[in-house]
Coordinates of C-alpha atoms and ligand atoms in Angstrom, one line a residue:
M448 CA 37.0 5.6 7.8
T449 CA 36.4 7.9 4.8
E450 CA 33.3 6.9 2.9
E451 CA 33.4 7.3 -0.8
I452 CA 30.4 8.7 -2.6
A453 CA 30.0 8.3 -6.3
I454 CA 28.4 11.4 -7.9
I455 CA 26.7 10.9 -11.3
P456 CA 24.9 14.1 -12.3
G457 CA 23.7 12.7 -15.7
D458 CA 21.7 15.0 -18.0
G459 CA 19.5 18.0 -17.9
I460 CA 18.8 19.5 -14.5
G461 CA 20.7 16.6 -13.0
R462 CA 23.8 18.7 -13.8
E463 CA 22.4 21.5 -11.7
V464 CA 20.7 19.9 -8.7
V465 CA 23.4 17.2 -8.0
P466 CA 26.2 19.8 -7.7
A467 CA 23.9 21.7 -5.3
A468 CA 23.4 18.6 -3.2
V469 CA 27.2 17.9 -3.2
R470 CA 27.8 21.5 -1.9
V471 CA 25.4 20.7 1.0
L472 CA 27.1 17.4 1.7
D473 CA 30.5 19.1 1.6
A474 CA 29.4 21.9 4.0
L475 CA 28.7 19.2 6.6
D476 CA 32.4 18.5 6.9
L477 CA 31.9 14.8 7.5
G478 CA 35.1 13.9 5.7
L479 CA 33.3 12.1 2.8
S480 CA 35.2 11.8 -0.4
F481 CA 33.5 12.3 -3.8
V482 CA 34.2 10.6 -7.1
T483 CA 32.4 11.8 -10.2
G484 CA 31.2 9.6 -13.1
E485 CA 29.5 10.4 -16.4
A486 CA 26.4 8.8 -17.8
G487 CA 23.4 9.7 -19.9
D488 CA 22.6 11.3 -23.3
G489 CA 25.6 13.6 -23.2
T490 CA 28.0 10.7 -22.4
L491 CA 26.5 8.6 -25.3
A492 CA 27.1 11.5 -27.7
E493 CA 30.6 12.0 -26.5
T494 CA 31.8 8.4 -26.0
G495 CA 29.3 6.2 -27.9
E496 CA 28.2 4.7 -24.6
A497 CA 25.4 5.9 -22.3
L498 CA 26.9 4.1 -19.3
P499 CA 30.6 3.5 -19.5
D500 CA 32.1 0.5 -17.5
K501 CA 34.2 3.1 -15.6
T502 CA 31.0 4.7 -14.2
V503 CA 29.6 1.3 -13.2
S504 CA 32.8 0.5 -11.4
L505 CA 32.7 3.8 -9.5
V506 CA 29.2 3.0 -8.4
T507 CA 29.9 -0.6 -7.3
N508 CA 33.1 0.4 -5.5
A509 CA 31.6 3.4 -3.7
D510 CA 29.8 3.3 -0.3
A511 CA 26.8 5.0 -1.9
T512 CA 25.9 6.9 -5.0
L513 CA 24.1 10.2 -5.7
F514 CA 22.5 10.2 -9.1
G515 CA 20.8 13.0 -11.0
A516 CA 18.8 12.1 -14.1
A517 CA 19.2 10.7 -17.5
G518 CA 17.2 11.7 -20.6
E519 CA 16.4 9.5 -23.6
T520 CA 19.0 7.0 -22.3
A521 CA 17.3 6.6 -18.9
A522 CA 16.5 3.0 -19.3
D523 CA 20.1 2.2 -20.3
V524 CA 21.5 4.1 -17.4
I525 CA 19.4 4.0 -14.3
L526 CA 18.1 0.4 -14.6
P527 CA 21.7 -1.0 -14.8
L528 CA 22.9 1.4 -12.1
R529 CA 20.1 0.2 -9.8
S530 CA 21.0 -3.3 -10.5
A531 CA 24.8 -2.5 -10.0
V532 CA 24.0 -1.6 -6.4
G533 CA 21.8 -4.7 -6.0
S534 CA 18.8 -2.5 -5.3
F535 CA 15.5 -4.3 -4.6
A536 CA 13.6 -1.5 -2.9
N537 CA 12.9 2.0 -4.1
V538 CA 11.9 4.2 -1.2
R539 CA 10.0 7.3 -2.2
P540 CA 8.8 9.6 0.6
A541 CA 6.1 12.2 -0.4
R542 CA 5.2 14.8 2.2
A543 CA 3.8 18.3 2.1
Y544 CA 5.9 21.1 3.7
P545 CA 4.7 24.2 5.5
G546 CA 5.3 27.2 3.2
V547 CA 4.7 25.2 0.0
D548 CA 1.3 25.6 -1.7
A549 CA 0.3 21.9 -1.7
L550 CA -2.9 20.5 -3.2
K551 CA -3.2 18.3 -0.1
P552 CA -1.1 19.7 2.8
E553 CA -2.0 16.6 4.9
T554 CA 0.1 14.3 2.7
D555 CA 2.8 12.4 4.4
L556 CA 3.4 8.9 3.1
V557 CA 6.1 6.7 1.7
F558 CA 6.0 4.4 -1.3
I559 CA 8.1 1.2 -1.1
R560 CA 8.4 0.2 -4.7
E561 CA 9.6 -3.2 -5.9
N562 CA 12.6 -2.3 -8.0
T563 CA 13.7 -5.3 -10.0
E564 CA 10.9 -6.8 -12.0
G565 CA 7.2 -6.3 -13.0
V566 CA 7.0 -4.6 -16.4
Y567 CA 10.5 -3.0 -16.1
T568 CA 12.3 -6.2 -17.1
G569 CA 12.7 -4.8 -20.7
I570 CA 11.4 -8.1 -22.1
E571 CA 9.5 -6.7 -25.1
S572 CA 9.1 -7.9 -28.6
E573 CA 7.4 -7.2 -31.9
L574 CA 5.6 -10.4 -32.8
S575 CA 4.7 -9.1 -36.2
A576 CA 4.1 -5.7 -37.8
G577 CA 1.8 -3.8 -35.4
V578 CA 1.7 -6.5 -32.8
T579 CA 3.9 -6.0 -29.7
T580 CA 4.3 -7.7 -26.4
L581 CA 5.8 -7.1 -23.0
T582 CA 6.5 -9.8 -20.4
R583 CA 5.6 -8.9 -16.8
V584 CA 7.8 -10.9 -14.4
V585 CA 6.7 -11.3 -10.7
T586 CA 8.6 -13.8 -8.6
E587 CA 8.0 -15.2 -5.1
D588 CA 11.5 -14.1 -4.0
A589 CA 11.2 -10.5 -5.1
S590 CA 7.6 -10.2 -3.7
R591 CA 8.7 -11.5 -0.3
Q592 CA 11.8 -9.3 -0.3
I593 CA 9.9 -6.1 -0.9
A594 CA 7.3 -7.1 1.6
Q595 CA 9.9 -7.9 4.2
F596 CA 11.6 -4.5 3.6
G597 CA 8.2 -2.6 3.6
F598 CA 6.9 -4.2 6.8
E599 CA 10.2 -3.6 8.6
Y600 CA 10.3 0.0 7.4
A601 CA 6.7 0.5 8.6
D602 CA 7.3 -1.3 11.9
E603 CA 10.2 1.1 12.7
R604 CA 7.9 4.1 12.3
G605 CA 4.7 2.5 13.7
D606 CA 3.1 3.1 10.4
R607 CA 0.1 1.4 8.6
V608 CA 0.8 -0.6 5.4
T609 CA -1.3 -0.6 2.3
V610 CA -0.4 -3.0 -0.6
A611 CA -1.2 -1.8 -4.1
H612 CA -2.1 -4.5 -6.7
K613 CA -4.3 -5.3 -9.7
A614 CA -4.8 -9.0 -8.9
N615 CA -8.4 -8.9 -10.2
V616 CA -7.0 -8.5 -13.7
M617 CA -3.3 -9.7 -13.5
R618 CA -4.4 -12.7 -11.6
T619 CA -1.2 -14.8 -11.8
T620 CA 1.4 -12.1 -11.5
D621 CA -0.2 -9.8 -8.9
G622 CA -1.7 -13.0 -7.4
Q623 CA 1.9 -14.0 -6.8
F624 CA 2.8 -10.6 -5.5
L625 CA -0.1 -10.7 -2.9
E626 CA 0.8 -14.2 -1.9
G627 CA 4.4 -13.2 -1.2
V628 CA 3.2 -10.2 0.9
A629 CA 0.6 -12.4 2.8
D630 CA 3.3 -15.0 3.7
V631 CA 5.6 -12.4 5.0
A632 CA 2.8 -10.6 7.0
E633 CA 1.8 -13.9 8.5
E634 CA 5.4 -14.8 9.5
R635 CA 5.8 -11.3 11.1
G636 CA 2.3 -11.4 12.6
V637 CA 1.3 -8.0 11.2
E638 CA -1.8 -6.6 9.6
Y639 CA -2.1 -4.6 6.4
D640 CA -4.6 -3.4 3.9
T641 CA -4.7 -4.1 0.2
A642 CA -6.0 -1.7 -2.5
L643 CA -6.6 -2.0 -6.2
M644 CA -4.0 0.4 -7.7
D645 CA -6.5 2.3 -9.9
A646 CA -8.9 2.9 -7.0
L647 CA -5.9 3.7 -4.8
A648 CA -4.9 6.5 -7.3
M649 CA -8.3 8.2 -6.8
H650 CA -8.3 7.6 -3.0
L651 CA -4.8 9.0 -2.7
V652 CA -5.9 12.2 -4.3
M653 CA -9.0 12.5 -2.1
H654 CA -7.7 11.2 1.2
P655 CA -3.9 11.0 1.3
D656 CA -3.9 11.3 5.1
E657 CA -5.3 7.7 5.2
Y658 CA -2.0 6.3 4.0
D659 CA 1.4 5.8 5.6
V660 CA 3.5 3.2 3.8
V661 CA 2.3 1.9 0.4
I662 CA 4.1 -1.2 -0.9
C663 CA 3.8 -1.3 -4.7
P664 CA 4.8 -3.4 -7.7
N665 CA 7.3 -1.6 -9.9
L666 CA 5.2 0.4 -12.4
A667 CA 2.5 1.2 -9.9
G668 CA 5.1 2.7 -7.5
D669 CA 6.6 4.8 -10.3
M670 CA 3.2 6.2 -11.2
L671 CA 1.6 6.6 -7.8
S672 CA 4.7 8.5 -6.4
D673 CA 4.5 11.0 -9.3
L674 CA 0.8 11.4 -8.5
A675 CA 1.8 12.1 -4.9
A676 CA 4.4 14.6 -6.1
G677 CA 1.4 16.5 -7.6
L678 CA -0.3 16.5 -4.2
V679 CA 2.6 18.0 -2.3
G680 CA 3.7 20.8 -4.8
G681 CA 5.6 19.1 -7.6
L682 CA 8.5 16.8 -8.6
G683 CA 11.1 19.2 -7.3
L684 CA 10.3 18.0 -3.7
L685 CA 10.5 14.2 -3.9
P686 CA 13.7 12.3 -3.0
S687 CA 14.3 8.6 -3.4
A688 CA 16.6 5.8 -2.2
N689 CA 17.4 2.6 -4.1
I690 CA 18.3 0.2 -1.4
G691 CA 20.4 -3.0 -1.9
H692 CA 21.8 -5.4 0.7
D693 CA 25.4 -4.0 0.5
N694 CA 25.1 -0.7 -1.5
A695 CA 22.6 2.0 -2.4
L696 CA 21.9 4.7 -4.8
F697 CA 20.0 8.0 -4.1
E698 CA 18.2 10.1 -6.7
P699 CA 15.5 12.7 -7.0
V700 CA 12.2 11.2 -8.3
H701 CA 12.2 13.8 -11.1
G702 CA 13.8 13.4 -14.5
T703 CA 15.9 15.8 -16.6
A704 CA 13.2 18.5 -16.9
P705 CA 14.2 19.4 -20.4
D706 CA 11.8 22.4 -20.3
I707 CA 13.9 24.2 -17.7
A708 CA 17.3 22.5 -18.1
G709 CA 20.2 25.0 -18.4
D710 CA 18.2 27.9 -16.9
G711 CA 19.6 27.5 -13.4
I712 CA 16.1 27.5 -11.9
A713 CA 15.6 23.8 -11.0
N714 CA 14.4 23.2 -7.5
P715 CA 17.4 21.4 -5.7
A716 CA 15.2 20.2 -2.8
A717 CA 14.6 16.7 -4.2
A718 CA 18.3 16.1 -4.8
I719 CA 19.3 17.6 -1.4
L720 CA 16.6 15.5 0.4
S721 CA 18.0 12.5 -1.5
A722 CA 21.5 13.4 -0.1
A723 CA 19.8 13.4 3.4
L724 CA 18.5 9.9 2.7
L725 CA 22.1 8.9 1.7
L726 CA 23.4 10.3 5.0
D727 CA 20.8 8.3 7.0
H728 CA 21.8 5.2 5.1
L729 CA 25.4 5.6 6.0
G730 CA 24.5 6.1 9.6
Y731 CA 25.0 9.9 9.7
D732 CA 21.5 10.3 11.3
D733 CA 22.2 13.7 12.8
A734 CA 23.6 15.1 9.6
G735 CA 20.6 13.7 7.7
S736 CA 18.3 15.4 10.1
R737 CA 20.2 18.7 9.9
V738 CA 19.9 18.7 6.1
R739 CA 16.2 17.9 6.3
T740 CA 15.6 20.7 8.8
A741 CA 17.5 23.2 6.7
V742 CA 15.5 22.2 3.6
E743 CA 12.2 22.4 5.6
K744 CA 13.1 25.9 6.9
T745 CA 14.0 27.1 3.4
L746 CA 10.8 25.7 2.0
E747 CA 8.9 27.5 4.8
K748 CA 10.6 30.9 4.6
G749 CA 12.1 30.9 1.1
P750 CA 13.7 31.6 -1.2
H751 CA 11.7 29.5 -3.7
T752 CA 12.4 28.5 -7.2
P753 CA 9.7 29.2 -9.9
D754 CA 8.1 25.7 -9.6
L755 CA 7.1 26.8 -6.1
G756 CA 6.0 30.3 -7.2
G757 CA 9.2 32.1 -6.5
N758 CA 11.9 33.6 -8.7
A759 CA 15.1 32.3 -7.0
S760 CA 17.7 30.3 -8.7
T761 CA 19.0 26.8 -7.9
E762 CA 22.1 28.4 -6.5
D763 CA 20.0 30.9 -4.3
V764 CA 18.1 28.0 -2.8
S765 CA 21.0 25.7 -2.2
S766 CA 23.0 28.6 -0.6
A767 CA 20.0 29.3 1.7
I768 CA 19.9 25.6 2.7
T769 CA 23.7 25.5 3.3
D770 CA 23.5 28.7 5.4
R771 CA 20.8 27.1 7.5
L772 CA 22.6 23.9 8.2
Ligands
ATP1446 P1 12.4 13.0 -18.3 O1 12.0 12.5 -19.7 O2 13.8 13.2 -18.1 O3 11.7 12.2 -17.3 P2 10.2 14.9 -18.1 O4 10.0 16.3 -18.4 O5 9.3 13.9 -18.7 O6 11.7 14.5 -18.2 P3 10.5 15.5 -15.3 O7 11.9 15.8 -15.6 O8 10.3 14.6 -14.2 O9 9.9 14.7 -16.5 O10 9.7 16.8 -15.3 C1 8.3 16.9 -15.3 C2 7.9 18.3 -15.0 O11 8.2 18.7 -13.7 C3 8.6 19.3 -15.9 O12 7.7 20.4 -16.2 C4 9.7 19.8 -15.1 O13 10.1 21.2 -15.4 C5 9.1 19.8 -13.7 N1 10.2 19.5 -12.7 C6 10.8 18.3 -12.5 N2 11.8 18.4 -11.6 C7 11.8 19.7 -11.3 C8 12.7 20.4 -10.4 N3 13.7 19.9 -9.7 N4 12.5 21.8 -10.3 C9 11.5 22.4 -11.0 N5 10.7 21.7 -11.8 C10 10.8 20.4 -12.0

């Protein structure tokens, strides 16, 4: 069966790193077919819509999607796309690689971020001039679902689980989150640690080696994974997977990087590692491992883009990775 992959480069460096990742997927000769869709600031300017229905259909009908980044329209693009694939879990591995000058070379952890609620519900309002509110939604179902996914993910790898929260202040919402996690842990008969997310931010910087799998509410997962990017050498290295029950979308953790967009020097590693997660998800485990090994070898031996201290282009790095497959 030919699997169909929706390719949505989006804006900024998404238009540079996603084609690089597609070249790698193509080089594997797995018989995947690719359909490309438009979304983001450029699409809004051209068509009046940041996320045309046509693009949403491509994503819902595809077996999996590779997405780049969206600029100002990010909330109007990526949140609906994550929901189009029914994504409830955002998986963000952060690991340091030999050959890359990492602040903390011992870092090797995975954030499992709740992907549907928390403060990303978009329920905001201006009560009166100068007075604004945001509604944070935390449900038993979503908390249990992310806990189930996170514990299963950790079990498969024999990893420890830490659960991030701020239930000492957000007593009702993060209280609900912790309750959902505790129920699932009890049903599964597993142990885990909890950590206040602010203290965890500090501890992750000082002792990242003490963590394996970190289950987080939505915003905390977003912020802590960027923090971890800083520990391992930058955002150019972090892939992610948005997992749903029947579909999934893969994207680098970074955004459009407007400061370097168009220069052809964006690091394609995060997008290519996202493509490797896509391959794992579709059951092409060998191909996924081959891609990861080729990326690791390239990070170790070069060439490197400027974010990693080199002067190679996106094209140089993706060619080196393809050659090493
Ligand atoms: P956006 O608003 O789209 O999120 P941003 O600049 O706020 O854009 P990122 O795109 O995540 O956030 O970029 C943050 C910083 O990391 C920028 O300095 C950017 O150049 C750098 N960066 C991000 N991704 C890469 C990459 N793939 N290669 C090199 N540098 C990167």
